[in-house]
PDB file of C-alpha atoms in Angstrom:
ATOM      1  CA  MET A 216     -24.488  -3.034   9.341  1.00 36.00           C
ATOM      2  CA  PRO A 217     -21.730  -3.735  11.654  1.00 42.00           C
ATOM      3  CA  GLU A 218     -18.276  -2.990  11.026  1.00 56.00           C
ATOM      4  CA  SER A 219     -16.502  -5.656   9.915  1.00 79.00           C
ATOM      5  CA  ARG A 220     -13.517  -4.607   8.090  1.00 90.00           C
ATOM      6  CA  PRO A 221     -10.008  -4.481   9.836  1.00 94.00           C
ATOM      7  CA  GLN A 222      -9.377  -0.937  11.252  1.00 96.00           C
ATOM      8  CA  VAL A 223      -5.815  -0.035  10.922  1.00 97.00           C
ATOM      9  CA  LEU A 224      -4.109   3.080  12.594  1.00 96.00           C
ATOM     10  CA  PHE A 225      -0.453   4.004  11.489  1.00 96.00           C
ATOM     11  CA  VAL A 226       1.244   6.328  13.810  1.00 93.00           C
ATOM     12  CA  CYS A 227       4.528   8.298  13.993  1.00 90.00           C
ATOM     13  CA  VAL A 228       5.456  11.364  15.916  1.00 89.00           C
ATOM     14  CA  HIS A 229       4.732  13.967  13.224  1.00 92.00           C
ATOM     15  CA  ASN A 230       2.168  12.404  11.052  1.00 94.00           C
ATOM     16  CA  ALA A 231       3.971  13.913   8.151  1.00 94.00           C
ATOM     17  CA  GLY A 232       5.767  11.204   6.562  1.00 95.00           C
ATOM     18  CA  ARG A 233       6.076   7.718   7.457  1.00 96.00           C
ATOM     19  CA  SER A 234       2.639   6.895   8.724  1.00 96.00           C
ATOM     20  CA  GLN A 235       1.080   9.387   5.809  1.00 97.00           C
ATOM     21  CA  MET A 236       2.933   7.058   3.237  1.00 97.00           C
ATOM     22  CA  ALA A 237       1.796   3.870   4.918  1.00 97.00           C
ATOM     23  CA  ALA A 238      -1.721   4.842   4.792  1.00 97.00           C
ATOM     24  CA  GLY A 239      -1.676   5.849   1.349  1.00 97.00           C
ATOM     25  CA  PHE A 240      -0.608   2.621   0.435  1.00 97.00           C
ATOM     26  CA  LEU A 241      -2.812   0.716   2.417  1.00 97.00           C
ATOM     27  CA  ALA A 242      -5.946   2.741   1.002  1.00 95.00           C
ATOM     28  CA  ASP A 243      -4.618   2.341  -2.685  1.00 95.00           C
ATOM     29  CA  LEU A 244      -4.076  -1.456  -2.092  1.00 94.00           C
ATOM     30  CA  ALA A 245      -6.886  -2.583  -0.039  1.00 94.00           C
ATOM     31  CA  GLY A 246      -9.940  -0.087  -1.374  1.00 92.00           C
ATOM     32  CA  ASP A 247     -12.760  -0.358   0.991  1.00 92.00           C
ATOM     33  CA  ALA A 248     -11.712  -3.463   2.380  1.00 95.00           C
ATOM     34  CA  VAL A 249      -9.864  -1.891   5.321  1.00 96.00           C
ATOM     35  CA  GLU A 250     -10.625   1.416   7.479  1.00 96.00           C
ATOM     36  CA  VAL A 251      -7.346   3.277   7.373  1.00 97.00           C
ATOM     37  CA  ARG A 252      -6.095   6.093   9.880  1.00 96.00           C
ATOM     38  CA  SER A 253      -3.009   7.956  10.426  1.00 96.00           C
ATOM     39  CA  ALA A 254      -1.966  10.115  13.296  1.00 94.00           C
ATOM     40  CA  GLY A 255       1.025  11.636  15.106  1.00 92.00           C
ATOM     41  CA  SER A 256       1.680  12.117  18.616  1.00 87.00           C
ATOM     42  CA  MET A 257       3.024  15.776  17.689  1.00 89.00           C
ATOM     43  CA  PRO A 258       1.615  16.292  14.441  1.00 93.00           C
ATOM     44  CA  ALA A 259       3.460  18.574  11.964  1.00 94.00           C
ATOM     45  CA  GLU A 260       1.772  21.567  10.162  1.00 95.00           C
ATOM     46  CA  GLN A 261       2.010  19.948   6.869  1.00 95.00           C
ATOM     47  CA  ILE A 262       3.070  16.658   5.247  1.00 96.00           C
ATOM     48  CA  ASN A 263       6.528  16.289   4.226  1.00 96.00           C
ATOM     49  CA  PRO A 264       6.632  17.614   0.475  1.00 97.00           C
ATOM     50  CA  ILE A 265       9.376  15.046  -0.182  1.00 97.00           C
ATOM     51  CA  ALA A 266       7.092  12.345   1.036  1.00 97.00           C
ATOM     52  CA  VAL A 267       4.430  13.501  -1.255  1.00 98.00           C
ATOM     53  CA  GLN A 268       6.935  13.644  -4.229  1.00 98.00           C
ATOM     54  CA  ALA A 269       7.928  10.169  -3.599  1.00 98.00           C
ATOM     55  CA  MET A 270       4.242   8.692  -3.293  1.00 97.00           C
ATOM     56  CA  ALA A 271       3.256  10.784  -6.491  1.00 97.00           C
ATOM     57  CA  GLU A 272       5.857   8.840  -8.361  1.00 97.00           C
ATOM     58  CA  VAL A 273       3.998   5.459  -7.561  1.00 96.00           C
ATOM     59  CA  GLY A 274       0.791   7.085  -8.381  1.00 95.00           C
ATOM     60  CA  ILE A 275      -0.337   7.944  -4.971  1.00 96.00           C
ATOM     61  CA  ASP A 276      -1.603  11.472  -4.336  1.00 96.00           C
ATOM     62  CA  LEU A 277      -0.952  12.603  -0.785  1.00 97.00           C
ATOM     63  CA  ARG A 278      -1.230  16.471  -1.510  1.00 96.00           C
ATOM     64  CA  SER A 279      -4.580  16.765   0.133  1.00 95.00           C
ATOM     65  CA  GLU A 280      -3.875  15.132   3.341  1.00 95.00           C
ATOM     66  CA  VAL A 281      -2.939  16.806   6.719  1.00 96.00           C
ATOM     67  CA  PRO A 282      -1.224  15.598   9.866  1.00 96.00           C
ATOM     68  CA  LYS A 283      -3.753  14.485  12.471  1.00 96.00           C
ATOM     69  CA  VAL A 284      -3.304  14.250  16.171  1.00 94.00           C
ATOM     70  CA  LEU A 285      -3.199  11.017  17.889  1.00 92.00           C
ATOM     71  CA  THR A 286      -6.299  10.496  20.056  1.00 92.00           C
ATOM     72  CA  ASP A 287      -7.267   7.547  22.573  1.00 90.00           C
ATOM     73  CA  GLN A 288     -10.298   7.284  20.513  1.00 92.00           C
ATOM     74  CA  ALA A 289      -8.326   6.666  17.305  1.00 92.00           C
ATOM     75  CA  VAL A 290      -6.533   3.578  18.973  1.00 91.00           C
ATOM     76  CA  GLU A 291      -9.276   2.290  20.770  1.00 91.00           C
ATOM     77  CA  GLU A 292     -11.344   2.087  17.572  1.00 92.00           C
ATOM     78  CA  SER A 293      -8.413   0.256  15.665  1.00 94.00           C
ATOM     79  CA  ASP A 294      -7.728  -3.455  15.377  1.00 94.00           C
ATOM     80  CA  VAL A 295      -4.132  -2.811  14.693  1.00 95.00           C
ATOM     81  CA  VAL A 296      -1.924  -0.242  15.691  1.00 94.00           C
ATOM     82  CA  ILE A 297       1.534   0.320  13.713  1.00 95.00           C
ATOM     83  CA  THR A 298       3.830   2.565  15.357  1.00 91.00           C
ATOM     84  CA  MET A 299       6.639   4.283  13.422  1.00 89.00           C
ATOM     85  CA  GLY A 300       9.119   5.650  16.148  1.00 74.00           C
ATOM     86  CA  CYS A 301       6.257   7.317  18.570  1.00 66.00           C
ATOM     87  CA  GLY A 302       7.610   5.299  21.259  1.00 62.00           C
ATOM     88  CA  ASP A 303       5.853   5.278  24.482  1.00 59.00           C
ATOM     89  CA  THR A 304       3.754   7.952  23.533  1.00 66.00           C
ATOM     90  CA  CYS A 305       1.317   5.615  21.696  1.00 70.00           C
ATOM     91  CA  PRO A 306      -1.761   4.609  24.378  1.00 72.00           C
ATOM     92  CA  TYR A 307      -2.230   0.933  24.871  1.00 77.00           C
ATOM     93  CA  PHE A 308      -5.362  -0.811  24.871  1.00 80.00           C
ATOM     94  CA  PRO A 309      -5.521  -4.378  25.882  1.00 83.00           C
ATOM     95  CA  GLY A 310      -6.838  -6.491  22.954  1.00 84.00           C
ATOM     96  CA  LYS A 311      -5.255  -4.585  20.095  1.00 89.00           C
ATOM     97  CA  ARG A 312      -2.572  -5.668  17.813  1.00 92.00           C
ATOM     98  CA  TYR A 313       0.520  -3.698  18.113  1.00 91.00           C
ATOM     99  CA  GLU A 314       3.346  -3.494  15.814  1.00 92.00           C
ATOM    100  CA  ASP A 315       6.428  -1.161  15.698  1.00 91.00           C
ATOM    101  CA  TRP A 316       7.774  -0.675  12.100  1.00 94.00           C
ATOM    102  CA  LYS A 317      11.406   0.195  12.441  1.00 91.00           C
ATOM    103  CA  LEU A 318      12.089   2.487   9.384  1.00 91.00           C
ATOM    104  CA  ASP A 319      14.144   5.636   8.930  1.00 92.00           C
ATOM    105  CA  ASP A 320      12.370   8.861   9.250  1.00 91.00           C
ATOM    106  CA  PRO A 321      12.134  10.734   6.080  1.00 93.00           C
ATOM    107  CA  ALA A 322      12.227  14.518   7.515  1.00 91.00           C
ATOM    108  CA  GLY A 323      14.965  16.485   6.132  1.00 94.00           C
ATOM    109  CA  GLN A 324      16.159  13.599   3.786  1.00 95.00           C
ATOM    110  CA  GLY A 325      16.096  14.157  -0.116  1.00 97.00           C
ATOM    111  CA  ILE A 326      14.120  11.942  -2.650  1.00 98.00           C
ATOM    112  CA  ASP A 327      17.001   9.640  -3.151  1.00 98.00           C
ATOM    113  CA  ALA A 328      16.874   8.759   0.534  1.00 97.00           C
ATOM    114  CA  VAL A 329      13.154   8.799   0.826  1.00 98.00           C
ATOM    115  CA  ARG A 330      12.461   6.356  -2.238  1.00 98.00           C
ATOM    116  CA  PRO A 331      13.732   3.234  -0.196  1.00 97.00           C
ATOM    117  CA  ILE A 332      11.855   4.142   2.913  1.00 97.00           C
ATOM    118  CA  ARG A 333       8.660   4.396   0.599  1.00 97.00           C
ATOM    119  CA  ASP A 334       9.499   0.891  -0.877  1.00 97.00           C
ATOM    120  CA  GLY A 335      10.030  -0.470   2.384  1.00 96.00           C
ATOM    121  CA  ILE A 336       6.635   0.653   3.568  1.00 97.00           C
ATOM    122  CA  ARG A 337       4.648  -0.611   0.525  1.00 96.00           C
ATOM    123  CA  ASN A 338       6.468  -4.253   0.991  1.00 96.00           C
ATOM    124  CA  ARG A 339       5.410  -4.060   4.737  1.00 97.00           C
ATOM    125  CA  VAL A 340       1.695  -3.003   3.640  1.00 97.00           C
ATOM    126  CA  ARG A 341       1.533  -5.663   1.365  1.00 95.00           C
ATOM    127  CA  LEU A 342       2.486  -8.336   4.244  1.00 96.00           C
ATOM    128  CA  LEU A 343       0.130  -6.612   6.651  1.00 97.00           C
ATOM    129  CA  LEU A 344      -2.844  -7.234   3.827  1.00 95.00           C
ATOM    130  CA  ASP A 345      -1.929 -10.807   3.511  1.00 94.00           C
ATOM    131  CA  GLU A 346      -1.869 -11.260   7.378  1.00 95.00           C
ATOM    132  CA  LEU A 347      -5.216  -9.670   7.556  1.00 94.00           C
ATOM    133  CA  GLY A 348      -6.750 -11.830   4.768  1.00 92.00           C
ATOM    134  CA  VAL A 349      -7.228  -8.909   2.374  1.00 91.00           C
ATOM    135  CA  ASP A 350      -6.497  -9.323  -1.225  1.00 88.00           C
ATOM    136  CA  PRO A 351      -5.186  -6.057  -2.609  1.00 86.00           C
ATOM    137  CA  VAL A 352      -7.747  -4.592  -5.357  1.00 83.00           C
ATOM    138  CA  GLY A 353      -5.771  -1.707  -5.955  1.00 68.00           C
ATOM    139  CA  PRO A 354      -2.963  -1.091  -8.432  1.00 62.00           C
ATOM    140  CA  ALA A 355       0.041  -2.779  -6.907  1.00 53.00           C
ATOM    141  CA  HIS A 356       2.326  -0.133  -8.037  1.00 52.00           C
ATOM    142  CA  PRO A 357       5.530  -1.263  -9.324  1.00 50.00           C
TER     143      PRO A 357
END
């Protein structure tokens, strides 16, 4: 059976905060309707524990996720590539939809600063689902 689900790749430098939170929300809200990937141009050793905590507060568990390196193949296989501060390090392939989400970096921030970043990501992911024509199937966490 051919792949007909939209494929979305979230990219940030360290793949430890913003891109992981976005991937977590999209996977939760879209279920199997969207293929979700995340990667970083210079991946960290582990996910930001404050990002993990912020996501746990809304019922999404990122503890088993690990930062992954950005590859040309991941970009090439994706329909939508959403960057979050990786700048020119993200490879460009014609025919792909690219968006750059301007979001504060949660690195080094406390939980009170990360919560609004998390909530902004959730809102953007919901808009993305709408643009892709995918109805949310997961719990639309408050």
